[in-house]
Amino acid sequence: MAMSNGNGDFMVQSNGSVPSNANGNSIPAACDGDQLPQHLPTKETSRTKVSQGSGLLPFGMAKPTALFPDSTINNQRPAPQCCHHCPYHHPLCCHGNQADCHSLGSTTVTSPLTHSCLQPRSDYPTSVCQSNAHSHAAGCCHQPTSPLIDHSPLCLHHRWPNHFQHQPLQQQHIPTIRPPRPFRFPRSYAALIADWPVVVLGFCTVLIVICALVGILVPDLPDFSDPLLGFEPRGTAIGQRLITWNNMVKNTGYQATLANYPFKYAEEQAKSHREDRWSDDPYERDKRQAEWNFHKDSFFCDVPSDRYSRVVFSSADGENMWRIQSIKSMCNIDNTRIRSHFQFGDLCQRTSAASCCPSWTLGNYIAILNNRSSCLKITERDVAHTLKLLRSCVKYYHNGTLGPDCWDAATRRKDQLKCTTVPRKCTKFNAVYQILHYLVDKDFLSPQTLDYVIPALKYSMLFIPTERGKSMMDIYLDNFENWNCSDGVTTIAGIEFGIKHNLFQDYLLMDTSYPAIAIAIVLLIMCVYTRSMFITLMTMFAIISSLIISYFLYRIVFGFKFFPFMNLTALIILVGIGADDAFVLCDVWNHTKFDKPAAELVETMGITLNHAALSMFVTSFTTAAAFYANYVSNITAIRCFGVYAGTAILVNYVLMVTWLPAVVVLHERYLLNLFRCREGSGPGRRVYGQGWVMWLAGRLQQLLTAASDASRIFFEKVLPCIVIKFRYIWLCWFLALTLGGAYIVCVDPKMKLPSLELAEFQVFRSSHPFERYDAEFRRLFVFERVHHGEELHMPITLVWGVEPLDAGDPLDPHNKGPLQLDPSFDVASPSSQLWLLRFCQRLRNQTFYRQTEEQDFTSCFVETFRQWMENQDCEEPGSYPCCSQSPFPYRQEVFELCIKRAIMELERSTGYHLDSKTPGPRFDANDTIRAMVLEFQSTYLFTLAYEKMSRFYREVDAWVVRELEGAPAGLRGGWFVSGLEFFDLQDSLSGGTLVAMGLSVAVAFAVMLLTTRNLVISLYAIASIAGTIFVTVGSLVLLGWELNVLESVTISVAVGLAVDFAVHYGVAYRLAPEPDREARVVFSLSRMGSAIAMAALTSFVAGAMMMPSTVLAYTQLGTFMMLIMCISWGFATFFFQCLCRCMGPQGTCGQLPMPCPAPVHGHGARWEAKPAPGGGGARAERYELEPLAVGKGRRALGEVEETGAATDSRLYNGTRAPAYQPATTAGTDTSPCPLPESVTVRVHANPH
C-alpha cells in the first residue's frame, strides 16, 4: 500500500483505497477495471505494490509498517462497512450486520459492472468493493476489525497509476458511463474476441449457413437404402481380384467388351436368344424357372422355397412344438396376423380369382395327410399318426433316397422311375420330404433323437404364399412391429420378409430420437454445471454446426461421394467432446476472473485462451488422430467414417476457440445479471420477487450451491484421500483387471471374427426377429444350410488376359473402374497351348482338387477343344484344318480359326448355354481371344471359419504362383480367385484394427510426451491407456461382440477416447507447484477431478440414452461409450494417479532437455525494478501472480519480505524461479526452464 509519510509523498494502500489522513483532495478509485479519464494511463499493472518492509495479510490486506506515523494510526476511525456482490459470482447474502450498499452520503458512484459503496464523508472517496463467493477465502465482507486500520471496504487487485505516487490529488467529477473510445484494430486474438464478439459470431454464423446451403444443395443427399454398401475391402490382393472378376463378368456379353462367342455369331444368336436367356443371377434364374401350379387337385400351389416370405415359430412356454395346441396356434397367427391384412389378397399366390393358396405350415400338411379340410380341423389322432409316418420315413430322407421328385403330381402317384426303394406312403404329396426339409429344424427326428418317445421340436417354419421384398413392408409394420409376436402358446422368433435393409433405412431415421434425448440430457447437465442456458444452447449449436461444416468439407472440399450410415454416429461422440470443451473453457474463465477480478475482458480472455485452447487441442487432436487412423483400413465405409468423424472433431475445436469464447463474452457483458435476484429494500436482505416461480428459483439456487460445495469438498478432500490412502490396493486391483482383460482378448475366449456373411450383416439388435433369423435359424433348417453353400465345394477360378487391378475410386463403392486387359496375353501360340494342357493335368494331381463327373467346356477348355478336334472327320467338306489331321499343339492361325468353330458347334449341338461366368475363352470385337477362364472344384467346403478359408487360399494361391513362374510369356499374367469375399473382409478387419490401434497409441504417446515433456509420465499414461483398452475390449468380448465393421471402428477409437483423462492428469501433475509426489497428486486431483468426472458423466449418459434403439450401430456405440468412460475414468483417476504417487517423477527425472524459450511479455512472472517511494538504493519488486498457482503458492508469494535487492526465490508456474537480480547479474541465471504458459494445464476445479 502507499500512504503519506508526512513529507507530502502520497502512498497507495494495497487495497487500492486512500488513507483517511491523506493530504490534498482525493480521487475516486476505479476498482472494477474501468479507466478513469484524464488520470489513468492506458497501461496498468493488475497486482498490488509492496513497499519495503511490508507484507500482505490474508484477503489482500497490508501489514502495518514503519511508514505509518503514530499520529496517523491513532487518528483513524472505523467506517461503516458495506457488502457488494461480485459480478463474477452468484449473489450471496451479506454476513453479520453488513448491509447492502446502494449509496451512502450525498454522492453516488456507478460502474458498468458493480454498484458503488461510498463513505458517509464526502471528502473521502471509497473504492468499489467486489465481494467473492463465500466458498473462497478472499472477500471484502470478511475482514477483521482493527482500530489501527481503516476499515473502508478493500478492493482486491486494485489498479493504480504509477505516477499517482508523486502527483497531488484533485477533486474530479465521476462520470456514470464509460466514454466512447476511438476505433482501433485489435492487437491480439483475445482483443478481437473481447471487443468484437458480435462480429466473430456473425462471421461464424455466415460461414455455417453457407456450408449448410452448399452441402445440401450441391451434392446429392446421402442414401442409406443399402447399409452394406462400402463394406467390401478395396486395395487388398483378394479385393483387387474380386473387383476385376466382377468387372469382367459385368463386361462380358452381347455388345460388351468381351463375349463368350465370336461377335459375328453372337449377333446372330442375339436375335433369337437375347430375350430367352436366363439371367446371370442364379436367384433370378430359379425365380423364372419356378411356375405357379394351379392344378385343381393340388392342395398347395407350389413347392416352398427361399423366395417366399416365412416366419419361424418357437414355444412360448418352453414345451414341445409337436403338439396340437402349438400346431393350431401357428395356424391362428397365420390367419389373424398375415392373411387378414387388407393387402394380402393383392400379394398372394392364388388358386383362383377368389382365394389365395394355403400357407405351407405343419397344420396344413397334417390336414392333407389325414384328409382334413384345414389345419383347424385336425385332431390329436391326426398329429400322432403323422408323427408315426415321419418316424418310419425319416431314414430314407437321411440316406438321400427320399428326394423332392418322388411324387408325380400329374398322376397322383409315386414316380416309378425314381425313389424305387422308398415306400409309397413316404412319397405321398411329397409331404414327408417337405416337412423334414423345410418345416422342422434339423435336430427333429435326427439319428440322435430318433428313439425318443416324443422327439423334441424346438422350431417350426411357416411359408407364406407371397414373395419376399418391399411388398411385405406394410404387413410387417401394421401387424408385427408393435406386437409382442406371441399368443401365449407359440412365439414368432424369426422373420424373413426380405425387407431387412429397407426397414433399416426407416429405423435409422426413426431412432434419431434417442440421440436427441441424449443431447437433451447433456444439455441439462451442462446448464446445471455452467449455470447459463445461453452458453449451453450456443454450445450445442456449435456442436451441430461442426457436423454441418465437416459435411461440407467432406463432400465439397475433400470430394468424397460416399457417405455411409456410420457417419451419423459421430454426433454422439461429438456431443461428449464438445461438452468437455465447454466445461474446460467456462472453468478457466471463472478461475481467471477469480484470480484477477479487476482485469479487463481482454486480459481475462487472453489468459483463458492461453490455458484452455491448448488443452482442448490436445484432447481434440488425440481423438481426431484415432479416427483418422482408420484411414489405413481397406474397408471403404471405415475409411470414410474415420475422415468424417476426425474432421468433425477438429472443426468442433475451431468453433470452441472462436464461437464459444465470443458467446462467453456476450454472456459476461449482457446476460450475467439477467436472472440475478433483486435486492430488497431492507438492510442486509434480499427477496426473490413475487410468486412461486421466484421462490422455486431461490430454492434451486440454494440446491445448486449446496451441490457445488459438496462437489468441491469431494474432489479437493475426499477423492485425494481415497486415492492416496489405498494406493497399493488400487494398483493391485487395476493390474489384475488389466491381466484379466488381456487374457480374455488374446487367449480365451478372445475376440472372434465375424460369423455372418456380408449379406446377413447385422444392422438391428440381436433380439430383433430379422437378426435372429439370420444369426440362428439359417443354420437350423436344412434347406437354408444347402442354399447358403454349407454343403458346396469352393471353386478354383483361374483368369488370364485381364490385369487384377482396381482402377476405381477406393472411397466410392459405386466406382469400380474400367476393365484393364493384359496386352501380353497370348494363348494361341503352340507353347502356350502345350503349357496350358500340362497345367490342367498337374492341377488334377493336387490334393486340393476334387474330381467331378463333368468333362465339358466348364473345366479345362483346351482338353475339350483337343478332343473335339480329334473327333472331326477331315473328309467332310469345309472341315479342314479343323479336324483330326491337325497335330497338337496347333499352329496359331489354326487354333484361332478352329476355336470359333468349336464353340459354335458345341453350342448348337448340345444346347449348352454359356453365361458371363462360365469358364472358357473370351473374344473381343475382332474375334480375337483376349482372355480365358478355367474353373475347377476343390476339396474344401465353404465355411465362415477364418482359419480354414485362410488355409485354402494360401495353399492354392502358392501353387498357382509357382506354376506361373515357368509359364510362357503370354500366360504369366494369370491369377486365382474364388468365393473369398467374406474371408477378405475378416482378414482386413483383423489386420486393419490392430494397425489403427497402434497408430492411435503412437499419436497419443507423442502428444503426451510433447505436452508434459516428461518420459516417465508419458509411459504411465500409456500404461493406463493399455489397461483401459484391454479391460474395455475384454468386456465387449464377454458381451458377445464379434470383430465386424462397426466393432472395428469403435475399438480403434477407444484409444482416442481413453487418452484424454490421462493427458489431463499427467499435465496437471507436471505443472503442480509442490515438489513432492503426494502434493502433486492432490493438486492434479483437486484441479482436474471435477471437470474430468463431468466429462465422463456426460458421455456416459449420452451412451445410456442410446440403449433402447433398434439400430445396432446406436446400441453398440452406447454400450461402448458407457464402458470406455467408466473404465477410462477409473484407470486415470486411480491407477495412473497411484503410479504417480508411488513412482512419479520428481525434479528433472525423465524430463526432456529443451532450450529455455525467450521470455515473452505478458506470460509468466514479470520482474521490474522500481525506486522505493522513500528513494535510496532500496528496490521493490512488482510481479504478476500466475492464475494457476494454488493458494499455498499465493500465500508463499505474498508473505515474502522484500529487502533491498531481493535474493529469495518465488514459485513460478510450479517451479522455483530466481528472485530479482540487478541488471549486471540478470544474465547469469541458471535456473531450470519452466514449462511455457501455453502448455499449462486446464483448470477444472469447481468454480462454484
Tab-separated table of C-alpha atoms in Angstrom, residues 716-942:
chain	number	residue	atom	x	y	z
A	716	GLU	CA	-10.482	-31.452	-3.126
A	717	LYS	CA	-10.547	-33.524	0.053
A	718	VAL	CA	-12.276	-36.878	-0.158
A	719	LEU	CA	-11.103	-38.179	-3.534
A	720	PRO	CA	-7.389	-37.406	-2.968
A	721	CYS	CA	-7.614	-39.127	0.404
A	722	ILE	CA	-9.218	-42.237	-1.121
A	723	VAL	CA	-6.636	-42.421	-3.895
A	724	ILE	CA	-3.576	-41.872	-1.725
A	725	LYS	CA	-4.528	-43.908	1.347
A	726	PHE	CA	-5.406	-47.027	-0.641
A	727	ARG	CA	-2.906	-46.614	-3.468
A	728	TYR	CA	-1.410	-50.094	-3.190
A	729	ILE	CA	-4.836	-51.711	-3.206
A	730	TRP	CA	-5.812	-49.702	-6.287
A	731	LEU	CA	-2.609	-50.645	-8.087
A	732	CYS	CA	-3.073	-54.362	-7.430
A	733	TRP	CA	-6.748	-54.255	-8.386
A	734	PHE	CA	-6.283	-52.466	-11.694
A	735	LEU	CA	-3.247	-54.567	-12.592
A	736	ALA	CA	-5.354	-57.670	-12.030
A	737	LEU	CA	-8.102	-56.219	-14.225
A	738	THR	CA	-5.553	-55.476	-16.960
A	739	LEU	CA	-4.141	-59.002	-16.887
A	740	GLY	CA	-7.633	-60.488	-16.919
A	741	GLY	CA	-8.671	-58.348	-19.863
A	742	ALA	CA	-5.510	-59.258	-21.767
A	743	TYR	CA	-6.163	-62.970	-21.177
A	744	ILE	CA	-9.752	-62.675	-22.408
A	745	VAL	CA	-8.777	-60.701	-25.512
A	746	CYS	CA	-5.695	-62.678	-26.533
A	747	VAL	CA	-6.126	-66.212	-25.164
A	748	ASP	CA	-9.633	-67.333	-24.327
A	749	PRO	CA	-12.289	-66.726	-25.499
A	750	LYS	CA	-10.614	-63.806	-27.382
A	751	MET	CA	-12.191	-61.519	-29.946
A	752	LYS	CA	-13.850	-63.554	-32.669
A	753	LEU	CA	-14.041	-62.625	-36.320
A	754	PRO	CA	-17.454	-62.204	-37.998
A	755	SER	CA	-19.595	-65.320	-38.184
A	756	LEU	CA	-22.261	-63.941	-40.522
A	757	GLU	CA	-21.893	-63.433	-44.231
A	758	LEU	CA	-21.934	-59.902	-45.560
A	759	ALA	CA	-25.447	-60.399	-46.949
A	760	GLU	CA	-26.571	-61.237	-43.396
A	761	PHE	CA	-24.735	-58.335	-41.806
A	762	GLN	CA	-26.355	-57.388	-38.528
A	763	VAL	CA	-27.988	-53.955	-38.512
A	764	PHE	CA	-30.536	-54.367	-35.690
A	765	ARG	CA	-30.097	-55.520	-32.122
A	766	SER	CA	-29.636	-59.270	-31.680
A	767	SER	CA	-33.135	-59.847	-30.291
A	768	HIS	CA	-34.847	-58.485	-33.404
A	769	PRO	CA	-36.638	-61.290	-35.321
A	770	PHE	CA	-34.881	-60.345	-38.567
A	771	GLU	CA	-31.480	-60.715	-36.927
A	772	ARG	CA	-32.422	-63.907	-35.123
A	773	TYR	CA	-33.394	-65.483	-38.406
A	774	ASP	CA	-30.046	-64.634	-39.993
A	775	ALA	CA	-27.935	-65.486	-36.964
A	776	GLU	CA	-29.710	-68.606	-35.663
A	777	PHE	CA	-32.354	-70.121	-37.880
A	778	ARG	CA	-30.483	-70.184	-41.173
A	779	ARG	CA	-28.355	-72.905	-39.646
A	780	LEU	CA	-31.226	-74.841	-38.086
A	781	PHE	CA	-33.200	-75.677	-41.221
A	782	VAL	CA	-31.806	-77.998	-43.877
A	783	PHE	CA	-32.957	-76.043	-46.933
A	784	GLU	CA	-31.173	-72.904	-45.673
A	785	ARG	CA	-27.960	-74.795	-44.992
A	786	VAL	CA	-27.935	-76.184	-48.517
A	787	HIS	CA	-28.878	-72.861	-50.115
A	788	HIS	CA	-26.076	-70.970	-48.355
A	789	GLY	CA	-23.372	-73.308	-49.538
A	790	GLU	CA	-22.501	-75.153	-46.392
A	791	GLU	CA	-22.505	-78.325	-48.457
A	792	LEU	CA	-20.838	-76.785	-51.535
A	793	HIS	CA	-17.188	-77.011	-52.533
A	794	MET	CA	-15.070	-73.937	-53.070
A	795	PRO	CA	-14.355	-73.261	-56.771
A	796	ILE	CA	-10.869	-72.604	-58.131
A	797	THR	CA	-11.196	-69.946	-60.846
A	798	LEU	CA	-8.114	-69.083	-62.922
A	799	VAL	CA	-8.098	-65.986	-65.159
A	800	TRP	CA	-5.710	-64.849	-67.882
A	801	GLY	CA	-5.816	-61.796	-70.111
A	802	VAL	CA	-7.124	-59.283	-67.558
A	803	GLU	CA	-4.898	-57.428	-65.110
A	804	PRO	CA	-6.060	-57.822	-61.473
A	805	LEU	CA	-6.158	-54.088	-60.763
A	806	ASP	CA	-8.780	-51.991	-59.007
A	807	ALA	CA	-8.677	-48.846	-61.113
A	808	GLY	CA	-11.716	-47.293	-59.451
A	809	ASP	CA	-12.042	-44.905	-56.533
A	810	PRO	CA	-11.441	-46.881	-53.328
A	811	LEU	CA	-13.531	-44.314	-51.420
A	812	ASP	CA	-16.573	-44.757	-53.667
A	813	PRO	CA	-18.135	-48.235	-53.692
A	814	HIS	CA	-20.044	-47.372	-56.865
A	815	ASN	CA	-16.847	-46.668	-58.817
A	816	LYS	CA	-15.098	-49.931	-59.654
A	817	GLY	CA	-13.062	-48.554	-62.546
A	818	PRO	CA	-12.697	-49.846	-66.122
A	819	LEU	CA	-11.619	-53.322	-67.161
A	820	GLN	CA	-7.905	-53.364	-67.992
A	821	LEU	CA	-6.838	-56.055	-70.473
A	822	ASP	CA	-3.389	-57.622	-70.427
A	823	PRO	CA	-1.624	-56.711	-73.730
A	824	SER	CA	0.907	-59.539	-73.317
A	825	PHE	CA	-1.726	-62.284	-73.167
A	826	ASP	CA	-1.323	-64.971	-75.847
A	827	VAL	CA	-2.927	-68.374	-75.640
A	828	ALA	CA	-2.865	-69.214	-79.354
A	829	SER	CA	0.867	-69.899	-79.610
A	830	PRO	CA	1.858	-73.603	-79.637
A	831	SER	CA	3.953	-73.232	-76.488
A	832	SER	CA	1.028	-71.694	-74.621
A	833	GLN	CA	-1.322	-74.481	-75.740
A	834	LEU	CA	1.083	-77.167	-74.600
A	835	TRP	CA	1.804	-75.488	-71.233
A	836	LEU	CA	-1.891	-74.948	-70.586
A	837	LEU	CA	-2.714	-78.600	-71.240
A	838	ARG	CA	0.023	-79.783	-68.891
A	839	PHE	CA	-1.062	-77.189	-66.302
A	840	CYS	CA	-4.534	-78.753	-66.215
A	841	GLN	CA	-3.049	-82.211	-65.841
A	842	ARG	CA	-0.781	-81.151	-62.961
A	843	LEU	CA	-3.652	-79.389	-61.212
A	844	ARG	CA	-5.702	-82.578	-61.204
A	845	ASN	CA	-2.887	-84.316	-59.344
A	846	GLN	CA	-3.027	-81.860	-56.417
A	847	THR	CA	-4.595	-82.785	-53.109
A	848	PHE	CA	-6.959	-79.802	-53.154
A	849	TYR	CA	-8.514	-80.843	-56.494
A	850	ARG	CA	-11.905	-82.576	-56.401
A	851	GLN	CA	-12.706	-84.962	-59.232
A	852	THR	CA	-16.134	-84.453	-60.823
A	853	GLU	CA	-18.088	-86.245	-63.493
A	854	GLU	CA	-18.360	-83.164	-65.652
A	855	GLN	CA	-15.899	-83.291	-68.522
A	856	ASP	CA	-17.006	-80.483	-70.756
A	857	PHE	CA	-16.242	-76.901	-71.565
A	858	THR	CA	-16.572	-75.836	-67.953
A	859	SER	CA	-13.333	-77.398	-66.758
A	860	CYS	CA	-10.190	-77.078	-68.913
A	861	PHE	CA	-11.424	-75.947	-72.343
A	862	VAL	CA	-8.092	-76.853	-74.014
A	863	GLU	CA	-8.721	-80.520	-73.256
A	864	THR	CA	-12.274	-80.276	-74.568
A	865	PHE	CA	-11.104	-78.434	-77.687
A	866	ARG	CA	-8.432	-81.082	-78.384
A	867	GLN	CA	-10.992	-83.879	-78.085
A	868	TRP	CA	-13.336	-82.033	-80.426
A	869	MET	CA	-10.570	-81.619	-83.000
A	870	GLU	CA	-9.672	-85.313	-82.839
A	871	ASN	CA	-13.303	-86.321	-83.369
A	872	GLN	CA	-13.756	-84.194	-86.502
A	873	ASP	CA	-13.654	-86.033	-89.822
A	874	CYS	CA	-11.403	-84.293	-92.307
A	875	GLU	CA	-13.287	-85.823	-95.228
A	876	GLU	CA	-16.285	-83.641	-94.620
A	877	PRO	CA	-16.269	-80.603	-96.893
A	878	GLY	CA	-15.037	-77.447	-95.277
A	879	SER	CA	-13.772	-79.144	-92.154
A	880	TYR	CA	-10.029	-78.830	-92.805
A	881	PRO	CA	-7.904	-77.720	-90.995
A	882	CYS	CA	-10.273	-78.091	-88.031
A	883	CYS	CA	-10.097	-81.857	-87.994
A	884	SER	CA	-8.040	-84.749	-86.713
A	885	GLN	CA	-5.245	-84.270	-89.251
A	886	SER	CA	-4.002	-81.125	-87.482
A	887	PRO	CA	-1.490	-82.185	-84.841
A	888	PHE	CA	-1.472	-80.747	-81.306
A	889	PRO	CA	-0.237	-78.177	-80.432
A	890	TYR	CA	-1.921	-76.424	-83.334
A	891	ARG	CA	-0.486	-73.628	-85.327
A	892	GLN	CA	-1.610	-70.219	-84.167
A	893	GLU	CA	-3.808	-69.493	-87.162
A	894	VAL	CA	-5.385	-72.967	-86.927
A	895	PHE	CA	-6.099	-72.507	-83.217
A	896	GLU	CA	-7.704	-69.091	-83.712
A	897	LEU	CA	-9.950	-70.367	-86.514
A	898	CYS	CA	-10.956	-73.701	-85.089
A	899	ILE	CA	-11.714	-72.497	-81.561
A	900	LYS	CA	-14.513	-70.343	-83.005
A	901	ARG	CA	-15.970	-73.261	-84.914
A	902	ALA	CA	-15.744	-75.492	-81.862
A	903	ILE	CA	-17.675	-73.025	-79.720
A	904	MET	CA	-20.386	-72.639	-82.380
A	905	GLU	CA	-20.680	-76.389	-82.867
A	906	LEU	CA	-20.835	-77.198	-79.160
A	907	GLU	CA	-23.483	-74.559	-78.507
A	908	ARG	CA	-25.575	-75.658	-81.479
A	909	SER	CA	-25.316	-79.402	-80.935
A	910	THR	CA	-25.572	-79.600	-77.144
A	911	GLY	CA	-27.775	-76.580	-76.477
A	912	TYR	CA	-25.494	-75.710	-73.582
A	913	HIS	CA	-25.717	-72.014	-72.818
A	914	LEU	CA	-22.625	-70.100	-71.740
A	915	ASP	CA	-23.262	-67.123	-69.457
A	916	SER	CA	-20.873	-64.414	-68.342
A	917	LYS	CA	-19.477	-66.562	-65.513
A	918	THR	CA	-18.985	-69.758	-67.498
A	919	PRO	CA	-15.309	-70.707	-67.991
A	920	GLY	CA	-13.839	-70.612	-71.474
A	921	PRO	CA	-12.255	-68.157	-73.901
A	922	ARG	CA	-13.329	-64.512	-74.176
A	923	PHE	CA	-13.420	-62.703	-77.546
A	924	ASP	CA	-13.277	-59.038	-78.411
A	925	ALA	CA	-14.981	-57.245	-81.312
A	926	ASN	CA	-12.351	-58.513	-83.756
A	927	ASP	CA	-12.971	-62.163	-82.848
A	928	THR	CA	-9.583	-62.287	-81.111
A	929	ILE	CA	-9.175	-64.246	-77.902
A	930	ARG	CA	-8.353	-61.574	-75.305
A	931	ALA	CA	-8.882	-63.577	-72.110
A	932	MET	CA	-9.709	-67.021	-70.815
A	933	VAL	CA	-11.136	-68.559	-67.664
A	934	LEU	CA	-10.562	-72.033	-66.197
A	935	GLU	CA	-12.531	-73.384	-63.255
A	936	PHE	CA	-12.175	-76.483	-61.085
A	937	GLN	CA	-13.763	-77.755	-57.887
A	938	SER	CA	-11.688	-78.021	-54.728
A	939	THR	CA	-11.949	-80.418	-51.830
A	940	TYR	CA	-12.503	-77.505	-49.412
A	941	LEU	CA	-16.095	-76.864	-48.331
A	942	PHE	CA	-17.325	-73.328	-47.917
